[in-house]
Structure formats: C-alpha cells, structure tokens
Amino acid sequence: MNMRKYFNMLAEKWDEIVWHDPQKLNKIVEQIGLKKGDKVLDVGCGTGVLVEYILKFVGPEGCIIGVDVSEKMIEKAKEKYKEITNVNFLHNDVMNLDFKDFFDAIICYSVFPHIEDKENAIKKFSQMLKKDGKLVIAHSQSREKINSLHESLPEPVKGHFLPQMNEIIHLCRKAQLIEVLSIDNSEMFLLVAKKELIN
C-alpha cells in the first residue's frame, strides 16, 4: 500500500481519530507572523485542520492553497470550506507544483516525516517562496512522541521519522532559508525559516 491509499483509507474518520490541540495550533500559527493578505501554501493539508487558524491571520484578502496526495482528504477539506472563496485545495504531490516566488509562507504541519526526499523538498519550497517568505515545519507534539508513534504504525508510514532540528536547519541553510525561530521541546516542534537571498 502506498501513502495515497493509506491516507485515503483513513480520510472518512480522520477528524474523529486524530485530535489536534486547538491552543497549540493557535500558538504555532501565531508565531509564524502571518499578515493580512498573505498567500499561504498548506502542505499535506489533510482535511484542512490548520486552515481556520491561518484564516484568522490572513483574512479575506489573503489566499490559502492546501495540497495533499490523498484525494479523499481533499474531498473532506473542500466540503468543510466550500463557503470560503479564498481557500483552494489541490489533489497533487507538492513536488509537482510550479509556483515560483509566490508564497509568503509555506506550512508543513504534521507532514514533514512523510516527505521522502527532504532536501529536495526544502529546495522546492524555497523556490516557491517570495524573498522574506517563511517555511514552517511544525508538529503539536514533541519530536520524540511523533517518532515513537511512527515506529508503532503500519507500512507505509512506519519509520517515517522527524529528523533532529539541527539537521533540518542545515537543509534549510543550503536552500537559502535562515532559521528565525526553533522550538523543540516536550510540547511541540516548530521551525520557522526565512528566505534570504545570499550571494
């Protein structure tokens, strides 16, 4: 079974079986520093769990694009936000998107362990960001909890681990993304890195 089929299988009951602490989600999005009118890409958006929190900051002038490899997750997300005109969902692999210098923020919430080629993905995110745009890699649980959970899950997500913070920061620097905030504690994992054009 591949990842698309795995998450398709879980999509119908995803919001019942997976709980995300609203206070933590609010705190994560708050610390990104989003502004009214910002364009945001929500990578591995699932059923759109983060969208309502992003909307609070970007407002109706902003734009949110959610992308996910699971069409069933995208169907659920579209149903939830069908009344909101500045939110769009795409069934695709983020590596196939062709935006360039477009987004103010790219958020990978609860998805980074599932990205196979992390180095190339970060390069791709950097290309899609505007100058001073931010890449966000976040989880509302600790790295230890995430990795322990993925150790216990079946294929194809078994062993999909979240690397150490310094490893991700190193990959970001190689892609002209400079760390502005990092939190790696028992409550959450959050890295915010800004695109800086380095000669």
mmCIF file of C-alpha atoms in Angstrom:
data_model
loop_
_atom_site.group_PDB
_atom_site.id
_atom_site.type_symbol
_atom_site.label_atom_id
_atom_site.label_comp_id
_atom_site.label_asym_id
_atom_site.label_seq_id
_atom_site.Cartn_x
_atom_site.Cartn_y
_atom_site.Cartn_z
ATOM 1 C CA MET A 1 0.000 0.000 0.000
ATOM 2 C CA ASN A 2 1.313 3.448 -0.869
ATOM 3 C CA MET A 3 0.777 6.662 1.108
ATOM 4 C CA ARG A 4 -2.068 7.889 -1.071
ATOM 5 C CA LYS A 5 -4.066 4.691 -0.481
ATOM 6 C CA TYR A 6 -3.182 4.666 3.226
ATOM 7 C CA PHE A 7 -4.492 8.183 3.835
ATOM 8 C CA ASN A 8 -7.482 7.649 1.522
ATOM 9 C CA MET A 9 -8.436 4.705 3.696
ATOM 10 C CA LEU A 10 -8.336 6.877 6.839
ATOM 11 C CA ALA A 11 -9.854 10.079 5.434
ATOM 12 C CA GLU A 12 -13.502 9.392 6.294
ATOM 13 C CA LYS A 13 -12.799 9.104 10.029
ATOM 14 C CA TRP A 14 -9.609 11.181 10.205
ATOM 15 C CA ASP A 15 -11.112 14.052 12.213
ATOM 16 C CA GLU A 16 -12.530 11.575 14.744
ATOM 17 C CA ILE A 17 -9.368 9.528 15.253
ATOM 18 C CA VAL A 18 -6.749 12.300 15.176
ATOM 19 C CA TRP A 19 -7.032 15.160 17.673
ATOM 20 C CA HIS A 20 -5.031 18.380 17.425
ATOM 21 C CA ASP A 21 -4.906 20.669 20.458
ATOM 22 C CA PRO A 22 -6.547 23.959 19.314
ATOM 23 C CA GLN A 23 -4.456 26.036 21.746
ATOM 24 C CA LYS A 24 -1.257 24.615 20.327
ATOM 25 C CA LEU A 25 -2.410 25.114 16.733
ATOM 26 C CA ASN A 26 -3.224 28.732 17.517
ATOM 27 C CA LYS A 27 0.172 29.206 19.164
ATOM 28 C CA ILE A 28 2.001 27.652 16.201
ATOM 29 C CA VAL A 29 0.231 29.825 13.610
ATOM 30 C CA GLU A 30 0.558 32.928 15.821
ATOM 31 C CA GLN A 31 4.338 32.564 15.898
ATOM 32 C CA ILE A 32 4.697 32.457 12.106
ATOM 33 C CA GLY A 33 3.945 36.177 11.852
ATOM 34 C CA LEU A 34 1.366 35.984 9.054
ATOM 35 C CA LYS A 35 -0.182 39.243 7.862
ATOM 36 C CA LYS A 36 -3.464 40.246 6.229
ATOM 37 C CA GLY A 37 -3.340 39.440 2.524
ATOM 38 C CA ASP A 38 -0.593 36.803 2.765
ATOM 39 C CA LYS A 39 -0.542 33.867 0.348
ATOM 40 C CA VAL A 40 -0.049 30.574 2.197
ATOM 41 C CA LEU A 41 0.586 27.018 0.985
ATOM 42 C CA ASP A 42 -0.586 24.318 3.422
ATOM 43 C CA VAL A 43 1.445 21.201 2.516
ATOM 44 C CA GLY A 44 -0.156 17.844 3.332
ATOM 45 C CA CYS A 45 -3.252 19.751 4.396
ATOM 46 C CA GLY A 46 -5.294 16.598 5.051
ATOM 47 C CA THR A 47 -8.877 17.548 5.933
ATOM 48 C CA GLY A 48 -7.869 21.197 6.403
ATOM 49 C CA VAL A 49 -7.222 21.136 10.156
ATOM 50 C CA LEU A 50 -4.963 24.214 10.043
ATOM 51 C CA VAL A 51 -6.990 26.348 7.633
ATOM 52 C CA GLU A 52 -9.285 28.076 10.139
ATOM 53 C CA TYR A 53 -6.243 29.162 12.175
ATOM 54 C CA ILE A 54 -4.423 30.550 9.122
ATOM 55 C CA LEU A 55 -7.580 32.397 8.001
ATOM 56 C CA LYS A 56 -7.651 34.378 11.255
ATOM 57 C CA PHE A 57 -4.362 35.987 10.307
ATOM 58 C CA VAL A 58 -4.504 36.350 6.504
ATOM 59 C CA GLY A 59 -8.158 37.447 6.424
ATOM 60 C CA PRO A 60 -10.400 37.542 3.341
ATOM 61 C CA GLU A 61 -7.676 39.454 1.454
ATOM 62 C CA GLY A 62 -5.311 36.508 1.852
ATOM 63 C CA CYS A 63 -5.168 33.257 -0.066
ATOM 64 C CA ILE A 64 -4.699 29.696 1.183
ATOM 65 C CA ILE A 65 -3.885 26.744 -1.039
ATOM 66 C CA GLY A 66 -3.995 23.298 0.555
ATOM 67 C CA VAL A 67 -2.294 20.403 -1.226
ATOM 68 C CA ASP A 68 -2.405 16.696 -0.401
ATOM 69 C CA VAL A 69 -1.610 13.388 -2.147
ATOM 70 C CA SER A 70 -4.877 11.904 -0.841
ATOM 71 C CA GLU A 71 -7.924 12.858 -2.914
ATOM 72 C CA LYS A 72 -10.238 11.617 -0.144
ATOM 73 C CA MET A 73 -8.634 14.023 2.348
ATOM 74 C CA ILE A 74 -9.018 16.828 -0.205
ATOM 75 C CA GLU A 75 -12.712 15.959 -0.653
ATOM 76 C CA LYS A 76 -13.256 16.312 3.122
ATOM 77 C CA ALA A 77 -11.363 19.617 3.192
ATOM 78 C CA LYS A 78 -13.355 21.020 0.245
ATOM 79 C CA GLU A 79 -16.608 20.080 1.955
ATOM 80 C CA LYS A 80 -15.587 21.891 5.153
ATOM 81 C CA TYR A 81 -14.573 25.102 3.395
ATOM 82 C CA LYS A 82 -16.950 25.187 0.423
ATOM 83 C CA GLU A 83 -18.315 28.589 1.516
ATOM 84 C CA ILE A 84 -14.872 30.235 1.747
ATOM 85 C CA THR A 85 -13.791 31.740 -1.577
ATOM 86 C CA ASN A 86 -10.120 32.429 -0.769
ATOM 87 C CA VAL A 87 -9.311 28.804 0.166
ATOM 88 C CA ASN A 88 -8.498 26.280 -2.565
ATOM 89 C CA PHE A 89 -7.493 22.627 -2.327
ATOM 90 C CA LEU A 90 -5.390 20.658 -4.803
ATOM 91 C CA HIS A 91 -5.029 16.892 -5.070
ATOM 92 C CA ASN A 92 -1.368 16.677 -6.015
ATOM 93 C CA ASP A 93 2.155 15.950 -4.844
ATOM 94 C CA VAL A 94 3.661 19.263 -3.722
ATOM 95 C CA MET A 95 6.783 18.466 -5.777
ATOM 96 C CA ASN A 96 4.656 18.749 -8.945
ATOM 97 C CA LEU A 97 3.509 22.327 -8.263
ATOM 98 C CA ASP A 98 5.041 25.036 -10.439
ATOM 99 C CA PHE A 99 4.692 28.207 -8.352
ATOM 100 C CA LYS A 100 7.781 30.439 -8.210
ATOM 101 C CA ASP A 101 8.450 33.353 -5.804
ATOM 102 C CA PHE A 102 4.728 33.260 -4.975
ATOM 103 C CA PHE A 103 4.025 32.383 -1.333
ATOM 104 C CA ASP A 104 4.535 34.446 1.804
ATOM 105 C CA ALA A 105 4.513 31.249 3.865
ATOM 106 C CA ILE A 106 4.665 27.507 3.250
ATOM 107 C CA ILE A 107 3.481 25.448 6.205
ATOM 108 C CA CYS A 108 4.273 21.766 6.698
ATOM 109 C CA TYR A 109 2.130 20.887 9.686
ATOM 110 C CA SER A 110 2.234 17.262 10.815
ATOM 111 C CA VAL A 111 3.558 16.127 7.419
ATOM 112 C CA PHE A 112 7.358 16.530 7.245
ATOM 113 C CA PRO A 113 8.164 12.933 8.346
ATOM 114 C CA HIS A 114 6.163 11.659 5.339
ATOM 115 C CA ILE A 115 8.220 13.647 2.803
ATOM 116 C CA GLU A 116 10.652 11.181 1.288
ATOM 117 C CA ASP A 117 13.310 13.458 -0.219
ATOM 118 C CA LYS A 118 13.512 16.157 2.431
ATOM 119 C CA GLU A 119 16.472 18.020 0.939
ATOM 120 C CA ASN A 120 14.860 18.441 -2.488
ATOM 121 C CA ALA A 121 11.504 19.292 -0.927
ATOM 122 C CA ILE A 122 13.071 22.142 1.065
ATOM 123 C CA LYS A 123 14.788 23.417 -2.110
ATOM 124 C CA LYS A 124 11.423 23.321 -3.884
ATOM 125 C CA PHE A 125 9.733 25.204 -1.010
ATOM 126 C CA SER A 126 12.457 27.860 -1.153
ATOM 127 C CA GLN A 127 11.851 28.379 -4.884
ATOM 128 C CA MET A 128 8.110 28.789 -4.268
ATOM 129 C CA LEU A 129 8.615 31.390 -1.535
ATOM 130 C CA LYS A 130 8.936 35.132 -2.107
ATOM 131 C CA LYS A 131 12.024 36.862 -0.714
ATOM 132 C CA ASP A 132 11.475 37.068 3.075
ATOM 133 C CA GLY A 133 8.823 34.345 2.773
ATOM 134 C CA LYS A 134 8.807 31.735 5.534
ATOM 135 C CA LEU A 135 8.978 27.962 5.589
ATOM 136 C CA VAL A 136 7.310 26.452 8.650
ATOM 137 C CA ILE A 137 7.792 22.862 9.816
ATOM 138 C CA ALA A 138 5.587 22.116 12.798
ATOM 139 C CA HIS A 139 4.024 19.446 14.998
ATOM 140 C CA SER A 140 1.766 19.952 18.015
ATOM 141 C CA GLN A 141 3.602 17.120 19.792
ATOM 142 C CA SER A 142 7.238 16.537 20.647
ATOM 143 C CA ARG A 143 9.667 15.012 18.150
ATOM 144 C CA GLU A 144 10.019 12.000 20.463
ATOM 145 C CA LYS A 145 6.243 11.408 20.522
ATOM 146 C CA ILE A 146 5.962 11.748 16.739
ATOM 147 C CA ASN A 147 8.811 9.305 16.116
ATOM 148 C CA SER A 148 7.539 6.857 18.715
ATOM 149 C CA LEU A 149 4.079 6.922 17.089
ATOM 150 C CA HIS A 150 5.501 6.347 13.610
ATOM 151 C CA GLU A 151 7.546 3.436 14.913
ATOM 152 C CA SER A 152 4.313 1.734 16.002
ATOM 153 C CA LEU A 153 2.254 2.426 12.849
ATOM 154 C CA PRO A 154 1.966 0.025 9.891
ATOM 155 C CA GLU A 155 3.523 0.436 6.449
ATOM 156 C CA PRO A 156 3.736 2.699 4.509
ATOM 157 C CA VAL A 157 4.188 5.266 7.331
ATOM 158 C CA LYS A 158 6.162 3.069 9.715
ATOM 159 C CA GLY A 159 9.582 4.582 10.284
ATOM 160 C CA HIS A 160 8.646 7.985 8.850
ATOM 161 C CA PHE A 161 10.690 9.963 11.355
ATOM 162 C CA LEU A 162 11.067 13.655 12.076
ATOM 163 C CA PRO A 163 14.795 14.471 11.884
ATOM 164 C CA GLN A 164 16.608 16.406 14.586
ATOM 165 C CA MET A 165 16.157 20.171 14.470
ATOM 166 C CA ASN A 166 19.796 20.881 13.561
ATOM 167 C CA GLU A 167 19.574 18.521 10.560
ATOM 168 C CA ILE A 168 16.533 20.365 9.199
ATOM 169 C CA ILE A 169 18.152 23.766 9.847
ATOM 170 C CA HIS A 170 21.198 22.586 7.869
ATOM 171 C CA LEU A 171 18.995 21.589 4.896
ATOM 172 C CA CYS A 172 17.226 24.953 5.107
ATOM 173 C CA ARG A 173 20.503 26.891 5.030
ATOM 174 C CA LYS A 174 21.562 25.011 1.911
ATOM 175 C CA ALA A 175 18.327 26.290 0.308
ATOM 176 C CA GLN A 176 18.815 29.956 1.374
ATOM 177 C CA LEU A 177 16.393 29.632 4.274
ATOM 178 C CA ILE A 178 17.656 31.082 7.542
ATOM 179 C CA GLU A 179 16.222 29.972 10.893
ATOM 180 C CA VAL A 180 14.308 32.696 12.716
ATOM 181 C CA LEU A 181 12.593 30.542 15.339
ATOM 182 C CA SER A 182 13.061 26.998 16.600
ATOM 183 C CA ILE A 183 11.191 25.203 19.370
ATOM 184 C CA ASP A 184 11.913 21.550 20.074
ATOM 185 C CA ASN A 185 10.514 20.622 23.488
ATOM 186 C CA SER A 186 8.078 18.233 25.160
ATOM 187 C CA GLU A 187 5.085 20.282 23.930
ATOM 188 C CA MET A 188 5.768 20.905 20.242
ATOM 189 C CA PHE A 189 8.200 21.062 17.348
ATOM 190 C CA LEU A 190 8.354 24.328 15.397
ATOM 191 C CA LEU A 191 10.875 25.661 12.917
ATOM 192 C CA VAL A 192 10.361 28.942 11.077
ATOM 193 C CA ALA A 193 12.989 29.741 8.431
ATOM 194 C CA LYS A 194 13.015 32.854 6.241
ATOM 195 C CA LYS A 195 14.124 33.057 2.605
ATOM 196 C CA GLU A 196 17.143 35.283 2.319
ATOM 197 C CA LEU A 197 18.935 35.759 -0.971
ATOM 198 C CA ILE A 198 22.567 35.024 -0.197
ATOM 199 C CA ASN A 199 25.296 35.894 -2.714
#
